[in-house]
Amino acid sequence: MTTLPAKRPVGAIAFAALVLIAAMISFGRYRGAMDYYEQGILFATAAGLIWFGRFWPAMQRFLPLCGAIALAAIELYDRDLGRGGSNFFLKYLLASQSLVMWMCVLFFLATLMYWIGLLRRSASSLSIASGLSWAAATAALSSILVRWYEGYLIGPDVGHIPVSNLYEVFVLFCLITALMYLYYEARFAARSMGAFVLLVISAAVGFILWYSFDRGAHEIQPLIPALQSWWMKIHVPANFVGYGAFALAAMLGLAQLLISRGFLVDKLPSYDTLGEVAYKAIAVGFLFFTIATILGAMWAADAWGGYWSWDPKETWALIVWLNYAAWLHVRLVKGWRGNVLAWWSVVGLLVTTFAFLGVNMFLSGLHSYGGL
């Protein structure tokens, strides 16, 4: 008896075709400005997006929507950055800074609705909160794409992937953390988790607002020489998958600790469900953080002639890696569960935060360019 091959969903095929067409158009138009490494990154990204769309079908709608918003902004700019201040749609909706502000508002509203839904046990409020989170994530990714284009409108030597300073990477952090949460929210049918996870995103949003208005950090600046490398395109995003996953796990650990003390027991998912989601998040985050650390070592060898120099940033990155390696070890090998791991994930976020921000603020080294 012959077994017929399983039919591929039409949406997945259309999405793959769209990604390939976009990659080929980009290659044909910009190949002269890319070296072989960057060309490889382009097609590796296309392959990764196709896989990602099959793994998580929601991306088959989310990614094209973000691309369409970015293309609309590019069309409105018409190669003139000055139109960002005169065109109504760019000024209030589609310029990168406008999109970031919409992202901030939407994440704050989503946090509020998640807490209303949690405390009132309202499915409709939680559904609205989830929709707001998707809208905020859409604004975040669209802003990154538009900002990338805006940099090149300033000048070919200014344009770069927007992951080079704290303002840009905090937007990336909000995007990655939100998407990871939305994936687990759907997989475990546990929307009430968002009340805790969105708190850490709202904290990042608060930082973005302060950093924008107090320091003018939203202004696009040329890359400093140390960051003028294609390594940045892959090292930084991989790092922030780790940071987002660790933040998500810490907030779920906090929810576990509250449940263990009798708070919100009938409103949150079960203690074990929260622990399982936290474990999966840390496992994914640890994988990407490991990749990012290896890429960082290779970048250091390319830039400074050595893979490891015990710079404060490198040392604290190793501490973060060892922390989560030990967390996974005691859970998988020793079988630990419960409040010990919940507390560990919360403290782990504090360690990670110091490695990301504290080192830049209080210690000096090769990575001092990343300070506040």
PDB file of N, CA, C and O in Angstrom, residues 69-106:
ATOM      1  N   ILE A  69       4.010  46.931   6.632  1.00  0.00           N
ATOM      2  CA  ILE A  69       4.045  48.233   7.317  1.00  0.00           C
ATOM      3  C   ILE A  69       5.356  48.962   7.026  1.00  0.00           C
ATOM      4  O   ILE A  69       5.374  50.164   6.732  1.00  0.00           O
ATOM      5  N   ALA A  70       6.463  48.218   7.074  1.00  0.00           N
ATOM      6  CA  ALA A  70       7.764  48.822   6.793  1.00  0.00           C
ATOM      7  C   ALA A  70       7.848  49.310   5.352  1.00  0.00           C
ATOM      8  O   ALA A  70       8.356  50.411   5.079  1.00  0.00           O
ATOM      9  N   LEU A  71       7.337  48.527   4.421  1.00  0.00           N
ATOM     10  CA  LEU A  71       7.360  48.936   3.007  1.00  0.00           C
ATOM     11  C   LEU A  71       6.492  50.168   2.781  1.00  0.00           C
ATOM     12  O   LEU A  71       6.839  51.033   1.965  1.00  0.00           O
ATOM     13  N   ALA A  72       5.367  50.257   3.490  1.00  0.00           N
ATOM     14  CA  ALA A  72       4.519  51.449   3.378  1.00  0.00           C
ATOM     15  C   ALA A  72       5.279  52.686   3.845  1.00  0.00           C
ATOM     16  O   ALA A  72       5.208  53.755   3.211  1.00  0.00           O
ATOM     17  N   ALA A  73       6.010  52.554   4.955  1.00  0.00           N
ATOM     18  CA  ALA A  73       6.806  53.680   5.451  1.00  0.00           C
ATOM     19  C   ALA A  73       7.897  54.062   4.458  1.00  0.00           C
ATOM     20  O   ALA A  73       8.134  55.255   4.192  1.00  0.00           O
ATOM     21  N   ILE A  74       8.560  53.056   3.902  1.00  0.00           N
ATOM     22  CA  ILE A  74       9.621  53.315   2.924  1.00  0.00           C
ATOM     23  C   ILE A  74       9.069  54.055   1.711  1.00  0.00           C
ATOM     24  O   ILE A  74       9.682  55.003   1.200  1.00  0.00           O
ATOM     25  N   GLU A  75       7.895  53.646   1.254  1.00  0.00           N
ATOM     26  CA  GLU A  75       7.269  54.308   0.106  1.00  0.00           C
ATOM     27  C   GLU A  75       6.925  55.761   0.428  1.00  0.00           C
ATOM     28  O   GLU A  75       7.125  56.662  -0.398  1.00  0.00           O
ATOM     29  N   LEU A  76       6.438  55.995   1.639  1.00  0.00           N
ATOM     30  CA  LEU A  76       6.080  57.361   2.027  1.00  0.00           C
ATOM     31  C   LEU A  76       7.314  58.255   2.174  1.00  0.00           C
ATOM     32  O   LEU A  76       7.255  59.457   1.898  1.00  0.00           O
ATOM     33  N   TYR A  77       8.423  57.693   2.620  1.00  0.00           N
ATOM     34  CA  TYR A  77       9.649  58.482   2.730  1.00  0.00           C
ATOM     35  C   TYR A  77      10.138  58.947   1.356  1.00  0.00           C
ATOM     36  O   TYR A  77      10.687  60.043   1.227  1.00  0.00           O
ATOM     37  N   ASP A  78       9.979  58.099   0.363  1.00  0.00           N
ATOM     38  CA  ASP A  78      10.386  58.443  -1.005  1.00  0.00           C
ATOM     39  C   ASP A  78      11.823  58.972  -1.042  1.00  0.00           C
ATOM     40  O   ASP A  78      12.120  59.985  -1.679  1.00  0.00           O
ATOM     41  N   ARG A  79      12.706  58.304  -0.269  1.00  0.00           N
ATOM     42  CA  ARG A  79      14.136  58.611  -0.221  1.00  0.00           C
ATOM     43  C   ARG A  79      14.448  59.992   0.366  1.00  0.00           C
ATOM     44  O   ARG A  79      15.536  60.544   0.135  1.00  0.00           O
ATOM     45  N   ASP A  80      13.518  60.526   1.145  1.00  0.00           N
ATOM     46  CA  ASP A  80      13.725  61.841   1.759  1.00  0.00           C
ATOM     47  C   ASP A  80      13.383  61.748   3.238  1.00  0.00           C
ATOM     48  O   ASP A  80      12.209  61.685   3.617  1.00  0.00           O
ATOM     49  N   LEU A  81      14.407  61.746   4.096  1.00  0.00           N
ATOM     50  CA  LEU A  81      14.184  61.611   5.535  1.00  0.00           C
ATOM     51  C   LEU A  81      13.365  62.765   6.089  1.00  0.00           C
ATOM     52  O   LEU A  81      12.632  62.603   7.074  1.00  0.00           O
ATOM     53  N   GLY A  82      13.449  63.941   5.462  1.00  0.00           N
ATOM     54  CA  GLY A  82      12.713  65.090   5.933  1.00  0.00           C
ATOM     55  C   GLY A  82      11.208  64.909   5.896  1.00  0.00           C
ATOM     56  O   GLY A  82      10.469  65.603   6.628  1.00  0.00           O
ATOM     57  N   ARG A  83      10.722  63.986   5.069  1.00  0.00           N
ATOM     58  CA  ARG A  83       9.284  63.739   4.993  1.00  0.00           C
ATOM     59  C   ARG A  83       8.746  63.153   6.294  1.00  0.00           C
ATOM     60  O   ARG A  83       7.541  63.177   6.538  1.00  0.00           O
ATOM     61  N   GLY A  84       9.635  62.653   7.142  1.00  0.00           N
ATOM     62  CA  GLY A  84       9.198  62.109   8.417  1.00  0.00           C
ATOM     63  C   GLY A  84       8.566  63.146   9.319  1.00  0.00           C
ATOM     64  O   GLY A  84       7.761  62.809  10.195  1.00  0.00           O
ATOM     65  N   GLY A  85       8.912  64.419   9.111  1.00  0.00           N
ATOM     66  CA  GLY A  85       8.340  65.482   9.924  1.00  0.00           C
ATOM     67  C   GLY A  85       7.188  66.206   9.276  1.00  0.00           C
ATOM     68  O   GLY A  85       6.506  67.007   9.926  1.00  0.00           O
ATOM     69  N   SER A  86       6.944  65.931   7.991  1.00  0.00           N
ATOM     70  CA  SER A  86       5.885  66.649   7.283  1.00  0.00           C
ATOM     71  C   SER A  86       4.737  65.747   6.843  1.00  0.00           C
ATOM     72  O   SER A  86       3.593  66.204   6.773  1.00  0.00           O
ATOM     73  N   ASN A  87       5.019  64.490   6.548  1.00  0.00           N
ATOM     74  CA  ASN A  87       3.963  63.580   6.125  1.00  0.00           C
ATOM     75  C   ASN A  87       3.168  63.092   7.340  1.00  0.00           C
ATOM     76  O   ASN A  87       3.752  62.612   8.314  1.00  0.00           O
ATOM     77  N   PHE A  88       1.863  63.239   7.298  1.00  0.00           N
ATOM     78  CA  PHE A  88       1.022  62.910   8.452  1.00  0.00           C
ATOM     79  C   PHE A  88       1.218  61.467   8.898  1.00  0.00           C
ATOM     80  O   PHE A  88       1.388  61.193  10.102  1.00  0.00           O
ATOM     81  N   PHE A  89       1.176  60.523   7.967  1.00  0.00           N
ATOM     82  CA  PHE A  89       1.237  59.099   8.335  1.00  0.00           C
ATOM     83  C   PHE A  89       2.598  58.717   8.902  1.00  0.00           C
ATOM     84  O   PHE A  89       2.690  57.912   9.829  1.00  0.00           O
ATOM     85  N   LEU A  90       3.667  59.321   8.362  1.00  0.00           N
ATOM     86  CA  LEU A  90       4.987  59.053   8.920  1.00  0.00           C
ATOM     87  C   LEU A  90       5.128  59.686  10.304  1.00  0.00           C
ATOM     88  O   LEU A  90       5.617  59.043  11.243  1.00  0.00           O
ATOM     89  N   LYS A  91       4.693  60.914  10.430  1.00  0.00           N
ATOM     90  CA  LYS A  91       4.882  61.652  11.676  1.00  0.00           C
ATOM     91  C   LYS A  91       4.152  61.006  12.842  1.00  0.00           C
ATOM     92  O   LYS A  91       4.679  60.956  13.967  1.00  0.00           O
ATOM     93  N   TYR A  92       2.956  60.487  12.595  1.00  0.00           N
ATOM     94  CA  TYR A  92       2.132  60.009  13.703  1.00  0.00           C
ATOM     95  C   TYR A  92       1.958  58.493  13.736  1.00  0.00           C
ATOM     96  O   TYR A  92       1.487  57.960  14.737  1.00  0.00           O
ATOM     97  N   LEU A  93       2.377  57.795  12.676  1.00  0.00           N
ATOM     98  CA  LEU A  93       2.124  56.352  12.643  1.00  0.00           C
ATOM     99  C   LEU A  93       3.332  55.510  12.252  1.00  0.00           C
ATOM    100  O   LEU A  93       3.648  54.534  12.928  1.00  0.00           O
ATOM    101  N   LEU A  94       4.012  55.841  11.169  1.00  0.00           N
ATOM    102  CA  LEU A  94       4.897  54.879  10.517  1.00  0.00           C
ATOM    103  C   LEU A  94       6.382  55.182  10.608  1.00  0.00           C
ATOM    104  O   LEU A  94       7.191  54.320  10.248  1.00  0.00           O
ATOM    105  N   ALA A  95       6.786  56.369  11.026  1.00  0.00           N
ATOM    106  CA  ALA A  95       8.213  56.582  11.280  1.00  0.00           C
ATOM    107  C   ALA A  95       8.636  55.690  12.439  1.00  0.00           C
ATOM    108  O   ALA A  95       7.819  55.315  13.284  1.00  0.00           O
ATOM    109  N   SER A  96       9.903  55.358  12.505  1.00  0.00           N
ATOM    110  CA  SER A  96      10.343  54.373  13.508  1.00  0.00           C
ATOM    111  C   SER A  96      10.042  54.833  14.928  1.00  0.00           C
ATOM    112  O   SER A  96       9.570  54.049  15.760  1.00  0.00           O
ATOM    113  N   GLN A  97      10.290  56.116  15.221  1.00  0.00           N
ATOM    114  CA  GLN A  97      10.033  56.598  16.565  1.00  0.00           C
ATOM    115  C   GLN A  97       8.536  56.604  16.875  1.00  0.00           C
ATOM    116  O   GLN A  97       8.128  56.317  18.012  1.00  0.00           O
ATOM    117  N   SER A  98       7.701  56.914  15.889  1.00  0.00           N
ATOM    118  CA  SER A  98       6.251  56.861  16.086  1.00  0.00           C
ATOM    119  C   SER A  98       5.813  55.438  16.397  1.00  0.00           C
ATOM    120  O   SER A  98       4.989  55.201  17.293  1.00  0.00           O
ATOM    121  N   LEU A  99       6.360  54.475  15.668  1.00  0.00           N
ATOM    122  CA  LEU A  99       6.020  53.079  15.918  1.00  0.00           C
ATOM    123  C   LEU A  99       6.473  52.636  17.300  1.00  0.00           C
ATOM    124  O   LEU A  99       5.768  51.876  17.974  1.00  0.00           O
ATOM    125  N   VAL A 100       7.645  53.101  17.737  1.00  0.00           N
ATOM    126  CA  VAL A 100       8.117  52.751  19.074  1.00  0.00           C
ATOM    127  C   VAL A 100       7.178  53.318  20.137  1.00  0.00           C
ATOM    128  O   VAL A 100       6.858  52.647  21.130  1.00  0.00           O
ATOM    129  N   MET A 101       6.718  54.550  19.937  1.00  0.00           N
ATOM    130  CA  MET A 101       5.786  55.139  20.903  1.00  0.00           C
ATOM    131  C   MET A 101       4.469  54.359  20.940  1.00  0.00           C
ATOM    132  O   MET A 101       3.897  54.137  22.020  1.00  0.00           O
ATOM    133  N   TRP A 102       3.979  53.937  19.777  1.00  0.00           N
ATOM    134  CA  TRP A 102       2.781  53.094  19.755  1.00  0.00           C
ATOM    135  C   TRP A 102       3.039  51.770  20.461  1.00  0.00           C
ATOM    136  O   TRP A 102       2.187  51.263  21.189  1.00  0.00           O
ATOM    137  N   MET A 103       4.228  51.210  20.251  1.00  0.00           N
ATOM    138  CA  MET A 103       4.592  49.977  20.944  1.00  0.00           C
ATOM    139  C   MET A 103       4.513  50.171  22.457  1.00  0.00           C
ATOM    140  O   MET A 103       3.957  49.324  23.177  1.00  0.00           O
ATOM    141  N   CYS A 104       5.047  51.289  22.942  1.00  0.00           N
ATOM    142  CA  CYS A 104       5.045  51.557  24.381  1.00  0.00           C
ATOM    143  C   CYS A 104       3.625  51.638  24.921  1.00  0.00           C
ATOM    144  O   CYS A 104       3.286  51.023  25.951  1.00  0.00           O
ATOM    145  N   VAL A 105       2.772  52.394  24.237  1.00  0.00           N
ATOM    146  CA  VAL A 105       1.380  52.547  24.678  1.00  0.00           C
ATOM    147  C   VAL A 105       0.671  51.202  24.685  1.00  0.00           C
ATOM    148  O   VAL A 105      -0.038  50.848  25.645  1.00  0.00           O
ATOM    149  N   LEU A 106       0.859  50.430  23.630  1.00  0.00           N
ATOM    150  CA  LEU A 106       0.161  49.151  23.511  1.00  0.00           C
ATOM    151  C   LEU A 106       0.621  48.154  24.566  1.00  0.00           C
ATOM    152  O   LEU A 106      -0.197  47.397  25.117  1.00  0.00           O
TER     153      LEU A 106
END
